[in-house]
Amino acid sequence: MATGFGFDRDAVLDAARQLTRVRSDLESTGQRSPRLTPTGSSDVDAALQDFTTAATRHQTALLAAVAAAAARLDGVVAGHARLDSALGSQLPTNQPSKGKTHE
């Protein structure tokens, strides 16, 4: 029913799946990050540590944003199903009425 209004359920579900894969890829990339080794310069070591800390913080925020977007798309699909059901229940059917008939 609601697909008549231009909703492509499969495309939304595919986008949600892709976002979930992106999140998984980002998580695995973060796990492969090498440990920092001393460079011999305390200034360079401190700068690298600051960079690593900031990158980790931004990665955490990015993962949360990607997960939230995937959840919203899943919510769109669930909302579409509820809307479709509600609209469909309001339409008359071609079935005969269960009341009296005119003979």
Coordinates of N, CA and C in Angstrom, one line a residue:
M1 N 0.8 -1.2 0.0 CA 0.0 0.0 0.0 C 0.9 1.3 0.0
A2 N 1.7 1.4 1.0 CA 2.5 2.6 1.2 C 3.6 2.7 0.1
T3 N 3.9 1.6 -0.6 CA 4.8 1.6 -1.7 C 4.3 2.5 -2.8
G4 N 3.0 2.7 -2.9 CA 2.5 3.5 -3.9 C 2.9 5.0 -3.7
F5 N 3.4 5.3 -2.6 CA 3.8 6.7 -2.3 C 5.3 6.8 -2.5
G6 N 6.0 5.9 -3.1 CA 7.4 6.0 -3.5 C 8.4 5.4 -2.5
F7 N 7.9 4.6 -1.6 CA 8.8 4.0 -0.6 C 9.5 2.7 -1.1
D8 N 10.8 2.7 -1.1 CA 11.5 1.5 -1.6 C 12.1 0.8 -0.4
R9 N 11.3 -0.1 0.2 CA 11.7 -0.8 1.4 C 13.0 -1.6 1.2
D10 N 13.2 -2.2 0.1 CA 14.5 -3.0 -0.1 C 15.7 -2.1 -0.2
A11 N 15.5 -0.9 -0.8 CA 16.7 0.1 -0.8 C 17.0 0.6 0.6
V12 N 16.0 0.8 1.4 CA 16.3 1.3 2.8 C 16.9 0.2 3.6
L13 N 16.4 -1.1 3.5 CA 17.1 -2.2 4.2 C 18.5 -2.4 3.7
D14 N 18.7 -2.2 2.4 CA 20.1 -2.4 1.9 C 21.0 -1.3 2.4
A15 N 20.5 -0.1 2.5 CA 21.3 1.0 3.1 C 21.7 0.7 4.5
A16 N 20.7 0.2 5.3 CA 20.9 -0.1 6.7 C 22.0 -1.2 6.8
R17 N 21.9 -2.2 6.0 CA 22.9 -3.3 6.0 C 24.3 -2.8 5.6
Q18 N 24.4 -1.9 4.6 CA 25.7 -1.3 4.3 C 26.3 -0.5 5.4
L19 N 25.4 0.3 6.1 CA 25.9 1.1 7.2 C 26.4 0.1 8.3
T20 N 25.8 -1.0 8.5 CA 26.2 -1.9 9.5 C 27.6 -2.5 9.1
R21 N 27.8 -2.8 7.8 CA 29.1 -3.3 7.4 C 30.2 -2.2 7.5
V22 N 29.8 -1.0 7.2 CA 30.8 0.1 7.4 C 31.2 0.2 8.9
R23 N 30.2 0.1 9.8 CA 30.6 0.2 11.2 C 31.5 -1.0 11.6
S24 N 31.2 -2.2 11.1 CA 32.0 -3.3 11.4 C 33.4 -3.1 10.8
D25 N 33.5 -2.6 9.6 CA 34.9 -2.3 9.0 C 35.6 -1.3 9.8
L26 N 35.0 -0.3 10.3 CA 35.6 0.8 11.1 C 36.1 0.2 12.4
E27 N 35.3 -0.7 13.0 CA 35.7 -1.3 14.3 C 36.9 -2.2 14.1
S28 N 36.9 -2.9 13.0 CA 38.1 -3.8 12.8 C 39.3 -3.1 12.5
T29 N 39.2 -1.9 11.8 CA 40.3 -1.1 11.5 C 40.9 -0.5 12.8
G30 N 40.1 -0.1 13.7 CA 40.6 0.4 14.9 C 41.3 -0.6 15.8
Q31 N 40.9 -1.8 15.6 CA 41.6 -2.9 16.4 C 43.0 -3.2 15.8
R32 N 43.2 -2.9 14.5 CA 44.5 -3.2 13.9 C 45.5 -2.0 14.1
S33 N 45.1 -1.0 14.7 CA 46.0 0.2 14.8 C 47.3 -0.2 15.6
P34 N 48.4 0.1 15.1 CA 49.7 -0.3 15.7 C 49.9 0.5 17.0
R35 N 50.6 -0.1 17.9 CA 51.0 0.6 19.2 C 52.1 1.6 18.9
L36 N 52.0 2.7 19.6 CA 53.0 3.8 19.4 C 54.4 3.3 20.0
T37 N 55.4 3.5 19.3 CA 56.8 3.3 19.8 C 57.5 4.6 20.0
P38 N 58.3 4.7 21.0 CA 59.0 5.9 21.2 C 59.8 6.3 20.0
T39 N 59.8 7.6 19.7 CA 60.6 8.2 18.6 C 61.9 8.7 19.0
G40 N 62.1 8.9 20.3 CA 63.3 9.6 20.8 C 63.1 11.0 21.0
S41 N 62.0 11.6 20.7 CA 61.7 13.0 20.9 C 60.4 13.0 21.8
S42 N 60.5 13.6 22.9 CA 59.4 13.7 23.8 C 58.3 14.6 23.2
D43 N 58.6 15.6 22.4 CA 57.6 16.4 21.8 C 56.9 15.7 20.7
V44 N 57.6 14.9 19.9 CA 57.0 14.1 18.8 C 56.1 13.0 19.5
D45 N 56.6 12.4 20.5 CA 55.9 11.3 21.2 C 54.6 11.9 21.8
A46 N 54.6 13.0 22.4 CA 53.4 13.7 22.9 C 52.4 14.0 21.8
A47 N 53.0 14.6 20.7 CA 52.1 14.9 19.6 C 51.4 13.7 19.0
L48 N 52.2 12.6 18.9 CA 51.6 11.4 18.4 C 50.5 10.8 19.3
Q49 N 50.8 10.9 20.6 CA 49.9 10.4 21.6 C 48.6 11.3 21.6
D50 N 48.7 12.6 21.4 CA 47.5 13.4 21.3 C 46.7 13.1 20.1
F51 N 47.4 12.9 19.0 CA 46.8 12.6 17.7 C 46.0 11.2 17.9
T52 N 46.6 10.2 18.5 CA 46.0 8.9 18.6 C 44.8 9.0 19.5
T53 N 44.9 9.8 20.6 CA 43.7 10.0 21.5 C 42.6 10.6 20.8
A54 N 42.9 11.7 20.0 CA 41.8 12.4 19.3 C 41.2 11.5 18.2
A55 N 42.0 10.7 17.5 CA 41.5 9.9 16.5 C 40.6 8.8 17.1
T56 N 41.0 8.3 18.2 CA 40.1 7.3 18.9 C 38.8 7.9 19.3
R57 N 38.9 9.1 19.9 CA 37.6 9.7 20.3 C 36.7 10.0 19.1
H58 N 37.3 10.4 18.0 CA 36.5 10.7 16.8 C 36.0 9.4 16.2
Q59 N 36.8 8.4 16.2 CA 36.3 7.1 15.7 C 35.1 6.6 16.5
T60 N 35.2 6.7 17.8 CA 34.1 6.3 18.7 C 32.8 7.1 18.3
A61 N 32.9 8.4 18.1 CA 31.8 9.2 17.7 C 31.2 8.8 16.4
L62 N 32.1 8.5 15.4 CA 31.7 8.1 14.1 C 31.0 6.8 14.1
L63 N 31.5 5.8 14.9 CA 30.8 4.5 15.1 C 29.4 4.7 15.6
A64 N 29.3 5.6 16.6 CA 28.0 5.8 17.2 C 27.0 6.4 16.2
A65 N 27.6 7.4 15.4 CA 26.7 8.0 14.4 C 26.3 7.0 13.3
V66 N 27.2 6.2 12.8 CA 26.8 5.2 11.8 C 25.8 4.2 12.4
A67 N 26.0 3.7 13.6 CA 25.0 2.8 14.2 C 23.7 3.5 14.4
A68 N 23.6 4.8 14.7 CA 22.4 5.5 14.9 C 21.7 5.6 13.5
A69 N 22.4 5.9 12.5 CA 21.8 6.0 11.2 C 21.2 4.7 10.7
A70 N 21.9 3.6 11.0 CA 21.4 2.3 10.6 C 20.1 2.0 11.4
A71 N 20.1 2.3 12.7 CA 19.0 2.1 13.5 C 17.8 2.9 13.0
R72 N 18.0 4.2 12.6 CA 17.0 5.0 12.1 C 16.4 4.4 10.8
L73 N 17.2 3.9 9.9 CA 16.7 3.3 8.7 C 15.9 2.1 9.0
D74 N 16.3 1.3 10.0 CA 15.5 0.1 10.4 C 14.2 0.6 11.0
G75 N 14.2 1.7 11.7 CA 12.9 2.3 12.2 C 12.0 2.8 11.1
V76 N 12.6 3.3 10.0 CA 11.8 3.8 8.9 C 11.1 2.6 8.3
V77 N 11.8 1.4 8.2 CA 11.1 0.2 7.6 C 10.0 -0.2 8.5
A78 N 10.2 -0.2 9.9 CA 9.2 -0.6 10.8 C 8.0 0.3 10.8
G79 N 8.3 1.6 10.7 CA 7.2 2.6 10.6 C 6.4 2.5 9.3
H80 N 7.1 2.1 8.2 CA 6.4 1.9 6.9 C 5.5 0.8 7.1
A81 N 5.9 -0.3 7.7 CA 5.1 -1.5 7.9 C 3.8 -1.1 8.7
R82 N 4.0 -0.4 9.7 CA 2.8 0.0 10.5 C 1.9 0.9 9.7
L83 N 2.4 1.9 9.0 CA 1.6 2.8 8.2 C 0.9 2.0 7.1
D84 N 1.6 1.1 6.5 CA 1.0 0.3 5.4 C -0.2 -0.5 5.9
S85 N 0.0 -1.1 7.1 CA -1.0 -1.9 7.7 C -2.2 -1.0 8.1
A86 N -2.0 0.2 8.7 CA -3.0 1.1 9.1 C -3.8 1.6 7.9
L87 N -3.1 1.9 6.8 CA -3.8 2.4 5.6 C -4.6 1.3 5.0
G88 N -4.0 0.1 4.9 CA -4.7 -1.0 4.3 C -6.0 -1.4 5.1
S89 N -5.9 -1.3 6.4 CA -7.1 -1.7 7.2 C -8.3 -0.7 7.0
Q90 N -8.0 0.5 6.5 CA -9.0 1.5 6.3 C -9.7 1.4 4.9
L91 N -9.1 0.6 4.0 CA -9.7 0.5 2.7 C -10.8 -0.6 2.6
P92 N -11.8 -0.3 1.8 CA -12.8 -1.4 1.7 C -12.3 -2.5 0.8
T93 N -12.8 -3.7 1.1 CA -12.3 -4.9 0.3 C -13.5 -5.2 -0.7
N94 N -13.2 -6.1 -1.6 CA -14.2 -6.6 -2.5 C -15.0 -7.8 -1.9
Q95 N -14.8 -8.1 -0.7 CA -15.5 -9.2 -0.1 C -16.9 -8.7 0.3
P96 N -17.9 -9.7 0.2 CA -19.3 -9.3 0.6 C -19.3 -9.0 2.0
S97 N -20.3 -8.1 2.4 CA -20.5 -7.7 3.8 C -21.0 -8.9 4.5
K98 N -20.7 -9.0 5.8 CA -21.2 -10.1 6.6 C -22.6 -9.8 7.2
G99 N -23.1 -8.6 6.9 CA -24.5 -8.3 7.4 C -25.5 -8.8 6.4
K100 N -26.7 -8.2 6.5 CA -27.8 -8.6 5.6 C -27.5 -8.2 4.2
T101 N -28.0 -9.0 3.3 CA -27.8 -8.7 1.8 C -29.2 -8.4 1.3
H102 N -29.3 -7.6 0.2 CA -30.5 -7.3 -0.5 C -30.8 -8.4 -1.5
E103 N -31.9 -9.0 -1.4 CA -32.2 -10.1 -2.3 C -33.3 -9.7 -3.3

